[in-house]
GROMACS .gro file of C-alpha atoms in nm:
model
  426
    1MET     CA    1   7.442   4.746  12.872
    2GLU     CA    2   7.358   4.597  12.534
    3LYS     CA    3   7.043   4.812  12.503
    4LYS     CA    4   7.246   5.123  12.580
    5SER     CA    5   7.495   5.025  12.313
    6VAL     CA    6   7.219   4.977  12.054
    7THR     CA    7   7.057   5.309  12.148
    8LYS     CA    8   7.390   5.487  12.121
    9ASN     CA    9   7.457   5.329  11.781
   10TYR     CA   10   7.120   5.433  11.635
   11ALA     CA   11   7.150   5.780  11.787
   12PHE     CA   12   7.477   5.826  11.599
   13LEU     CA   13   7.316   5.704  11.276
   14ALA     CA   14   7.032   5.952  11.329
   15ILE     CA   15   7.284   6.231  11.372
   16MET     CA   16   7.458   6.134  11.048
   17LEU     CA   17   7.131   6.116  10.855
   18GLY     CA   18   7.029   6.453  10.996
   19SER     CA   19   7.361   6.602  10.887
   20MET     CA   20   7.309   6.471  10.534
   21ILE     CA   21   6.958   6.615  10.513
   22LEU     CA   22   7.074   6.950  10.651
   23GLY     CA   23   7.360   6.958  10.402
   24ALA     CA   24   7.120   6.886  10.113
   25ILE     CA   25   6.894   7.173  10.226
   26VAL     CA   26   7.187   7.414  10.245
   27GLY     CA   27   7.304   7.304   9.899
   28TRP     CA   28   6.956   7.362   9.759
   29ILE     CA   29   6.932   7.710   9.912
   30PHE     CA   30   7.285   7.812   9.806
   31PRO     CA   31   7.350   7.651   9.463
   32VAL     CA   32   7.638   7.728   9.230
   33VAL     CA   33   7.552   8.033   9.017
   34LYS     CA   34   7.703   8.073   8.667
   35ASP     CA   35   7.675   8.340   8.400
   36ALA     CA   36   7.575   8.290   8.037
   37ASP     CA   37   7.934   8.192   7.943
   38GLY     CA   38   7.948   7.921   8.209
   39ASN     CA   39   8.174   8.116   8.444
   40THR     CA   40   8.107   8.072   8.815
   41ILE     CA   41   7.963   8.384   8.980
   42SER     CA   42   7.894   8.228   9.319
   43ALA     CA   43   8.034   7.899   9.453
   44GLY     CA   44   7.734   7.863   9.684
   45ALA     CA   45   7.745   7.572   9.927
   46THR     CA   46   8.038   7.410   9.744
   47VAL     CA   47   8.264   7.607   9.982
   48LEU     CA   48   8.167   7.343  10.239
   49LYS     CA   49   8.320   7.059  10.036
   50PRO     CA   50   8.652   7.065  10.233
   51LEU     CA   51   8.460   6.949  10.542
   52GLY     CA   52   8.389   6.622  10.364
   53THR     CA   53   8.727   6.605  10.195
   54LEU     CA   54   8.900   6.602  10.535
   55PHE     CA   55   8.706   6.291  10.640
   56ILE     CA   56   8.754   6.095  10.320
   57ASN     CA   57   9.126   6.179  10.307
   58MET     CA   58   9.166   6.046  10.661
   59MET     CA   59   8.981   5.729  10.566
   60PHE     CA   60   9.202   5.687  10.260
   61CYS     CA   61   9.513   5.724  10.475
   62ILE     CA   62   9.386   5.443  10.696
   63VAL     CA   63   9.258   5.207  10.432
   64VAL     CA   64   9.593   5.114  10.272
   65PRO     CA   65   9.753   4.974  10.591
   66MET     CA   66   9.416   4.831  10.697
   67VAL     CA   67   9.365   4.637  10.373
   68PHE     CA   68   9.722   4.510  10.382
   69ALA     CA   69   9.706   4.404  10.745
   70SER     CA   70   9.360   4.245  10.726
   71ILE     CA   71   9.414   4.044  10.408
   72ALA     CA   72   9.776   3.947  10.469
   73GLY     CA   73   9.698   3.867  10.831
   74ALA     CA   74   9.393   3.659  10.742
   75VAL     CA   75   9.588   3.447  10.495
   76ALA     CA   76   9.902   3.428  10.708
   77ASN     CA   77   9.716   3.309  11.019
   78MET     CA   78   9.493   3.052  10.851
   79GLU     CA   79   9.541   2.698  10.968
   80SER     CA   80   9.452   2.568  10.624
   81ARG     CA   81   9.569   2.713  10.293
   82LYS     CA   82   9.292   2.512  10.134
   83ARG     CA   83   9.040   2.719  10.332
   84ALA     CA   84   9.201   3.042  10.209
   85GLY     CA   85   9.176   2.930   9.849
   86LYS     CA   86   8.815   2.824   9.900
   87ILE     CA   87   8.721   3.162  10.049
   88MET     CA   88   8.882   3.349   9.762
   89GLY     CA   89   8.730   3.129   9.493
   90VAL     CA   90   8.376   3.152   9.633
   91THR     CA   91   8.415   3.528   9.688
   92ILE     CA   92   8.522   3.610   9.334
   93GLY     CA   93   8.265   3.373   9.184
   94THR     CA   94   7.988   3.539   9.385
   95PHE     CA   95   8.101   3.886   9.276
   96VAL     CA   96   8.090   3.788   8.908
   97VAL     CA   97   7.749   3.618   8.934
   98THR     CA   98   7.579   3.902   9.125
   99GLY     CA   99   7.735   4.160   8.892
  100ALA     CA  100   7.608   3.977   8.585
  101ILE     CA  101   7.259   3.951   8.738
  102ALA     CA  102   7.258   4.326   8.803
  103ALA     CA  103   7.372   4.402   8.446
  104VAL     CA  104   7.099   4.182   8.293
  105ILE     CA  105   6.833   4.345   8.512
  106MET     CA  106   6.935   4.694   8.401
  107TYR     CA  107   6.961   4.589   8.035
  108VAL     CA  108   6.602   4.460   8.039
  109LEU     CA  109   6.487   4.776   8.213
  110MET     CA  110   6.656   4.990   7.948
  111GLN     CA  111   6.451   4.814   7.680
  112VAL     CA  112   6.131   4.910   7.862
  113PHE     CA  113   6.234   5.258   7.982
  114PRO     CA  114   6.508   5.398   7.755
  115PRO     CA  115   6.673   5.697   7.923
  116VAL     CA  116   6.690   5.911   7.607
  117LEU     CA  117   6.375   5.918   7.393
  118VAL     CA  118   6.495   6.169   7.131
  119PRO     CA  119   6.858   6.187   7.007
  120TRP     CA  120   7.039   6.505   7.102
  121THR     CA  121   7.105   6.734   6.808
  122GLU     CA  122   7.366   6.958   6.965
  123ILE     CA  123   7.639   6.807   7.176
  124PRO     CA  124   7.940   7.018   7.277
  125SER     CA  125   8.267   6.849   7.186
  126GLU     CA  126   8.522   6.812   7.466
  127ALA     CA  127   8.874   6.687   7.411
  128ILE     CA  128   9.010   6.433   7.657
  129GLY     CA  129   9.352   6.288   7.707
  130ALA     CA  130   9.481   5.966   7.560
  131HIS     CA  131   9.363   5.648   7.731
  132ALA     CA  132   9.538   5.320   7.789
  133ASP     CA  133   9.455   5.015   7.581
  134MET     CA  134   9.281   4.714   7.734
  135ALA     CA  135   9.603   4.515   7.785
  136THR     CA  136   9.761   4.800   7.979
  137MET     CA  137   9.452   4.840   8.194
  138ILE     CA  138   9.451   4.468   8.281
  139VAL     CA  139   9.818   4.490   8.383
  140ASN     CA  140   9.748   4.798   8.595
  141PHE     CA  141   9.452   4.631   8.763
  142PHE     CA  142   9.676   4.363   8.913
  143THR     CA  143  10.026   4.512   8.941
  144ALA     CA  144  10.203   4.837   9.021
  145GLU     CA  145  10.530   4.954   8.869
  146ASP     CA  146  10.709   4.941   9.204
  147PHE     CA  147  10.648   4.900   9.577
  148VAL     CA  148  10.583   5.270   9.630
  149GLY     CA  149  10.298   5.249   9.380
  150LEU     CA  150  10.118   5.007   9.611
  151LEU     CA  151  10.098   5.267   9.889
  152SER     CA  152   9.809   5.450   9.726
  153ARG     CA  153   9.431   5.409   9.724
  154LYS     CA  154   9.453   5.432   9.344
  155ALA     CA  155   9.620   5.091   9.338
  156MET     CA  156   9.373   4.899   9.553
  157LEU     CA  157   9.358   4.584   9.340
  158PRO     CA  158   9.739   4.557   9.305
  159LEU     CA  159   9.762   4.613   9.683
  160ILE     CA  160   9.514   4.331   9.744
  161VAL     CA  161   9.709   4.096   9.515
  162PHE     CA  162  10.031   4.187   9.694
  163SER     CA  163   9.866   4.138  10.035
  164LEU     CA  164   9.734   3.795   9.938
  165LEU     CA  165  10.075   3.679   9.815
  166PHE     CA  166  10.248   3.827  10.119
  167GLY     CA  167  10.002   3.648  10.347
  168PHE     CA  168  10.062   3.314  10.173
  169ALA     CA  169  10.439   3.369  10.207
  170VAL     CA  170  10.403   3.432  10.581
  171ASN     CA  171  10.179   3.128  10.611
  172LEU     CA  172  10.440   2.911  10.440
  173ASN     CA  173  10.701   3.050  10.678
  174GLY     CA  174  10.515   2.950  10.992
  175GLY     CA  175  10.194   3.155  10.992
  176LYS     CA  176  10.047   3.289  11.315
  177ASN     CA  177  10.333   3.153  11.527
  178THR     CA  178  10.581   3.390  11.364
  179PRO     CA  179  10.647   3.751  11.474
  180VAL     CA  180  10.527   3.877  11.134
  181GLY     CA  181  10.197   3.690  11.161
  182GLN     CA  182  10.136   3.827  11.511
  183PHE     CA  183  10.228   4.178  11.396
  184LEU     CA  184   9.978   4.168  11.109
  185ASP     CA  185   9.699   4.057  11.342
  186ASP     CA  186   9.781   4.327  11.596
  187LEU     CA  187   9.810   4.596  11.326
  188SER     CA  188   9.464   4.506  11.194
  189ASN     CA  189   9.314   4.552  11.542
  190VAL     CA  190   9.492   4.885  11.589
  191MET     CA  191   9.362   5.020  11.258
  192MET     CA  192   9.004   4.925  11.350
  193ARG     CA  193   9.032   5.134  11.665
  194PHE     CA  194   9.187   5.416  11.466
  195VAL     CA  195   8.874   5.418  11.251
  196LYS     CA  196   8.648   5.453  11.555
  197ILE     CA  197   8.831   5.771  11.652
  198ILE     CA  198   8.785   5.928  11.309
  199THR     CA  199   8.420   5.823  11.287
  200TYR     CA  200   8.325   6.085  11.545
  201TYR     CA  201   8.391   6.350  11.279
  202ALA     CA  202   8.161   6.182  11.025
  203PRO     CA  203   7.845   6.395  11.082
  204ILE     CA  204   8.030   6.716  10.996
  205ALA     CA  205   8.181   6.548  10.690
  206PHE     CA  206   7.841   6.426  10.567
  207PHE     CA  207   7.701   6.777  10.600
  208GLY     CA  208   7.976   6.909  10.373
  209PHE     CA  209   7.943   6.623  10.124
  210PHE     CA  210   7.573   6.670  10.063
  211ALA     CA  211   7.583   7.049  10.061
  212ASP     CA  212   7.840   7.033   9.781
  213LEU     CA  213   7.658   6.756   9.591
  214VAL     CA  214   7.322   6.934   9.579
  215ALA     CA  215   7.473   7.277   9.513
  216THR     CA  216   7.676   7.144   9.220
  217TYR     CA  217   7.443   6.900   9.045
  218GLY     CA  218   7.095   7.013   9.144
  219PRO     CA  219   7.038   7.258   8.855
  220GLN     CA  220   7.181   7.019   8.594
  221ILE     CA  221   6.898   6.765   8.601
  222THR     CA  222   6.771   6.803   8.245
  223GLU     CA  223   6.495   6.593   8.091
  224SER     CA  224   6.726   6.314   7.977
  225TYR     CA  225   6.932   6.300   8.293
  226GLY     CA  226   6.618   6.329   8.502
  227ARG     CA  227   6.461   6.033   8.322
  228ALA     CA  228   6.777   5.829   8.376
  229LEU     CA  229   6.779   5.909   8.746
  230LEU     CA  230   6.410   5.825   8.780
  231VAL     CA  231   6.494   5.478   8.652
  232TYR     CA  232   6.819   5.429   8.841
  233TYR     CA  233   6.744   5.549   9.194
  234PRO     CA  234   6.421   5.346   9.244
  235LEU     CA  235   6.589   5.038   9.096
  236CYS     CA  236   6.867   5.060   9.355
  237PHE     CA  237   6.621   5.067   9.644
  238VAL     CA  238   6.408   4.789   9.492
  239TYR     CA  239   6.728   4.584   9.460
  240ILE     CA  240   6.805   4.644   9.828
  241PHE     CA  241   6.468   4.507   9.940
  242THR     CA  242   6.451   4.216   9.695
  243ALA     CA  243   6.796   4.091   9.592
  244TRP     CA  244   6.970   4.153   9.925
  245PRO     CA  245   6.714   3.957  10.130
  246LEU     CA  246   6.736   3.671   9.879
  247PHE     CA  247   7.117   3.670   9.894
  248ALA     CA  248   7.110   3.690  10.275
  249TRP     CA  249   6.857   3.405  10.301
  250PHE     CA  250   7.058   3.191  10.060
  251GLY     CA  251   7.376   3.254  10.256
  252GLY     CA  252   7.247   3.244  10.612
  253GLY     CA  253   6.916   3.058  10.610
  254LYS     CA  254   6.666   3.110  10.893
  255GLY     CA  255   6.695   3.450  11.059
  256ALA     CA  256   6.941   3.582  10.801
  257ILE     CA  257   6.710   3.845  10.650
  258LYS     CA  258   6.631   4.000  10.988
  259THR     CA  259   6.998   3.993  11.089
  260MET     CA  260   7.104   4.149  10.761
  261PHE     CA  261   6.865   4.443  10.793
  262GLN     CA  262   6.973   4.496  11.155
  263HIS     CA  263   7.333   4.547  11.047
  264ILE     CA  264   7.313   4.690  10.694
  265THR     CA  265   7.204   5.044  10.787
  266LYS     CA  266   7.539   5.173  10.905
  267PRO     CA  267   7.742   5.056  10.600
  268ALA     CA  268   7.468   5.191  10.371
  269VAL     CA  269   7.474   5.534  10.536
  270VAL     CA  270   7.856   5.553  10.538
  271SER     CA  271   7.882   5.451  10.172
  272LEU     CA  272   7.605   5.690  10.070
  273GLY     CA  273   7.774   5.973  10.253
  274THR     CA  274   8.131   5.913  10.133
  275CYS     CA  275   8.058   5.775   9.783
  276SER     CA  276   8.349   5.537   9.833
  277SER     CA  277   8.356   5.158   9.867
  278VAL     CA  278   8.704   5.175  10.016
  279ALA     CA  279   8.600   5.418  10.288
  280THR     CA  280   8.323   5.177  10.391
  281ILE     CA  281   8.555   4.879  10.451
  282PRO     CA  282   8.606   4.949  10.823
  283THR     CA  283   8.231   4.981  10.889
  284ASN     CA  284   8.158   4.662  10.695
  285MET     CA  285   8.420   4.477  10.897
  286GLU     CA  286   8.271   4.597  11.224
  287GLU     CA  287   7.919   4.488  11.128
  288ALA     CA  288   8.037   4.152  10.990
  289GLN     CA  289   8.218   4.084  11.317
  290ASP     CA  290   7.907   4.171  11.519
  291THR     CA  291   7.700   3.939  11.297
  292GLY     CA  292   7.925   3.641  11.357
  293VAL     CA  293   8.100   3.617  11.021
  294SER     CA  294   8.434   3.440  11.064
  295LYS     CA  295   8.723   3.686  11.084
  296ASP     CA  296   8.918   3.521  10.804
  297VAL     CA  297   8.609   3.541  10.580
  298SER     CA  298   8.537   3.908  10.651
  299ASP     CA  299   8.905   4.003  10.627
  300MET     CA  300   8.918   3.865  10.274
  301VAL     CA  301   8.566   3.924  10.139
  302LEU     CA  302   8.522   4.288  10.240
  303PRO     CA  303   8.851   4.437  10.107
  304LEU     CA  304   8.812   4.232   9.788
  305GLY     CA  305   8.453   4.348   9.762
  306ALA     CA  306   8.555   4.714   9.778
  307THR     CA  307   8.729   4.665   9.445
  308MET     CA  308   8.550   4.375   9.279
  309HIS     CA  309   8.189   4.363   9.404
  310MET     CA  310   8.019   4.618   9.182
  311ASP     CA  311   7.648   4.545   9.143
  312GLY     CA  312   7.563   4.916   9.161
  313SER     CA  313   7.837   4.999   8.912
  314CYS     CA  314   7.707   4.728   8.678
  315PHE     CA  315   7.367   4.900   8.697
  316SER     CA  316   7.524   5.237   8.616
  317CYS     CA  317   7.750   5.096   8.344
  318VAL     CA  318   7.455   4.958   8.147
  319LEU     CA  319   7.261   5.280   8.207
  320LYS     CA  320   7.551   5.490   8.075
  321ILE     CA  321   7.591   5.279   7.764
  322ALA     CA  322   7.216   5.288   7.693
  323PHE     CA  323   7.213   5.663   7.757
  324VAL     CA  324   7.486   5.741   7.502
  325PHE     CA  325   7.333   5.500   7.248
  326GLY     CA  326   7.014   5.702   7.287
  327VAL     CA  327   7.201   6.030   7.248
  328PHE     CA  328   7.347   5.908   6.919
  329GLY     CA  329   7.016   5.749   6.810
  330VAL     CA  330   7.167   5.399   6.783
  331ASP     CA  331   6.966   5.080   6.851
  332PHE     CA  332   7.038   4.917   7.187
  333GLY     CA  333   6.872   4.577   7.142
  334GLY     CA  334   6.959   4.217   7.054
  335ILE     CA  335   7.117   3.915   7.220
  336ASP     CA  336   7.463   4.003   7.089
  337MET     CA  337   7.437   4.346   7.246
  338LEU     CA  338   7.316   4.194   7.574
  339ILE     CA  339   7.616   3.960   7.597
  340LYS     CA  340   7.863   4.233   7.510
  341VAL     CA  341   7.711   4.485   7.750
  342VAL     CA  342   7.705   4.236   8.040
  343LEU     CA  343   8.069   4.141   7.983
  344VAL     CA  344   8.180   4.504   7.962
  345ALA     CA  345   7.974   4.596   8.269
  346VAL     CA  346   8.125   4.320   8.483
  347LEU     CA  347   8.482   4.375   8.362
  348SER     CA  348   8.487   4.755   8.359
  349SER     CA  349   8.322   4.783   8.698
  350VAL     CA  350   8.630   4.629   8.859
  351GLY     CA  351   8.812   4.956   8.795
  352MET     CA  352   8.530   5.189   8.898
  353SER     CA  353   8.541   5.156   9.277
  354GLY     CA  354   8.772   5.264   9.553
  355VAL     CA  355   8.756   5.638   9.481
  356PRO     CA  356   8.463   5.880   9.462
  357GLY     CA  357   8.343   5.908   9.104
  358GLY     CA  358   8.522   5.588   9.009
  359GLY     CA  359   8.837   5.746   8.871
  360TYR     CA  360   8.678   5.745   8.522
  361ILE     CA  361   8.849   5.416   8.433
  362GLY     CA  362   8.516   5.252   8.357
  363GLU     CA  363   8.415   5.540   8.130
  364TYR     CA  364   8.739   5.502   7.934
  365ILE     CA  365   8.672   5.131   7.886
  366MET     CA  366   8.314   5.191   7.770
  367CYS     CA  367   8.420   5.459   7.525
  368SER     CA  368   8.704   5.253   7.380
  369ILE     CA  369   8.473   4.955   7.318
  370PHE     CA  370   8.140   5.111   7.219
  371PHE     CA  371   8.222   5.467   7.109
  372PRO     CA  372   8.583   5.477   6.984
  373ASP     CA  373   8.500   5.727   6.709
  374GLN     CA  374   8.283   5.947   6.932
  375MET     CA  375   8.521   5.961   7.229
  376GLU     CA  376   8.512   6.341   7.253
  377LEU     CA  377   8.132   6.338   7.275
  378ALA     CA  378   8.066   6.022   7.473
  379PHE     CA  379   8.318   6.064   7.753
  380PRO     CA  380   8.185   6.387   7.910
  381ILE     CA  381   7.829   6.250   7.891
  382LEU     CA  382   7.932   5.930   8.070
  383VAL     CA  383   8.126   6.119   8.338
  384THR     CA  384   7.836   6.355   8.411
  385LEU     CA  385   7.588   6.069   8.444
  386GLY     CA  386   7.836   5.873   8.652
  387ASN     CA  387   7.867   6.157   8.903
  388LEU     CA  388   7.489   6.185   8.933
  389VAL     CA  389   7.434   5.814   9.006
  390ASP     CA  390   7.751   5.758   9.208
  391PRO     CA  391   7.602   5.778   9.562
  392PRO     CA  392   7.338   5.501   9.528
  393ALA     CA  393   7.573   5.295   9.309
  394THR     CA  394   7.840   5.303   9.578
  395MET     CA  395   7.582   5.216   9.842
  396ILE     CA  396   7.480   4.904   9.646
  397ASN     CA  397   7.845   4.816   9.587
  398SER     CA  398   7.988   4.856   9.934
  399ALA     CA  399   7.696   4.776  10.164
  400GLY     CA  400   7.636   4.472   9.942
  401ASP     CA  401   7.983   4.346  10.037
  402TYR     CA  402   7.844   4.273  10.383
  403VAL     CA  403   7.559   4.071  10.229
  404VAL     CA  404   7.801   3.871  10.015
  405SER     CA  405   7.987   3.768  10.330
  406PHE     CA  406   7.674   3.564  10.417
  407ILE     CA  407   7.702   3.366  10.091
  408VAL     CA  408   8.074   3.302  10.132
  409SER     CA  409   8.020   3.194  10.494
  410ARG     CA  410   7.764   2.937  10.379
  411PHE     CA  411   8.014   2.763  10.150
  412VAL     CA  412   8.308   2.796  10.388
  413ASP     CA  413   8.154   2.745  10.734
  414GLY     CA  414   7.839   2.550  10.649
  415LYS     CA  415   7.470   2.629  10.602
  416ASP     CA  416   7.410   2.678  10.974
  417TRP     CA  417   7.696   2.921  11.040
  418LEU     CA  418   7.460   3.207  11.129
  419GLN     CA  419   7.243   2.998  11.363
  420LYS     CA  420   7.558   2.891  11.549
  421ALA     CA  421   7.674   3.252  11.572
  422LEU     CA  422   7.336   3.371  11.703
  423ALA     CA  423   7.323   3.083  11.953
  424ALA     CA  424   7.670   3.171  12.078
  425LYS     CA  425   7.555   3.528  12.150
  426ASN     CA  426   7.257   3.405  12.346
   0.00000   0.00000   0.00000
């Protein structure tokens, strides 16, 4: 029975990968065609985009109640509030450390392989709307104006904060023995099964996603953007096969690397196909549960990771900053620059997940700090590059959440947590 289940799982993954490849081929054959004035003559394969939009909209409808139920339920039903605080502290600390490591790696790489060798001489100016100052952004990261504002994927971090506080309140009021605590646990299980139903549509959605992506951005790979992508894409895959095994080994010890690679494929494919960390939460939770990660750990780490664990976005943030510095012909070296770039990468990346393309919050932060007088020029450049690197960045971000659960489990459940979980299966 177990072998049949594994075969069925990999068959579904093969179908999804095949759909992505087929979509990319269709997008390449039927690209967007524009005239000399930039007007669209033929939409090409972009007409297939609604196929993907249907899937991601359904996932977004699910993710708000799922995040609330999983986090609030995990905290509410914990026997020890000390354990909840420990999980959260280790989780956030791990996110910051891995993000900083990623930013430093990309900064060093940019010194060796700068994305723009010759400054651009002609850059079209594009006006953009007013942006919020840093204080306003910090407030918006953690709070919404009212309760209704929490019921949106655009307010993921405020929703997580609310869910944590709600869970602690339920815990103080009796925890899992109360009707509210039992309801939260049951709601979380229901939403997981809801996801399984929608997942059957995923291959069609992935076909539409990749047809649109290749049709839209394929012709726009110029020399500078091409050089940036040639640095970024290989780095992401090198990171997967070097950093992830190290993190998994550190968190799980013996057998952790093999276990990680056995379970990481599905979250990686889902995140690559949807370009959304939030949409990958259900898949991450399923794989973490199969691995043996404690439910309270996965219920807190994975939703938090969808908003705060941004190694791929830290990569792209440093790449974007280096790219625009090269466009303007400004030096991008020095220790002071390194410290500033790493801080901005880690902080701005918090606001870049949860929605495809990142919602452009990170680009606003970068422009306001590094290019306040060149906002009209820098912003469209950053957005374009961000769209081109978004798929692998999201894959590193969201699939990496599963790997981080190993590290958190080590500090919460002990060094041998994985060996105990594997022994229990056998």
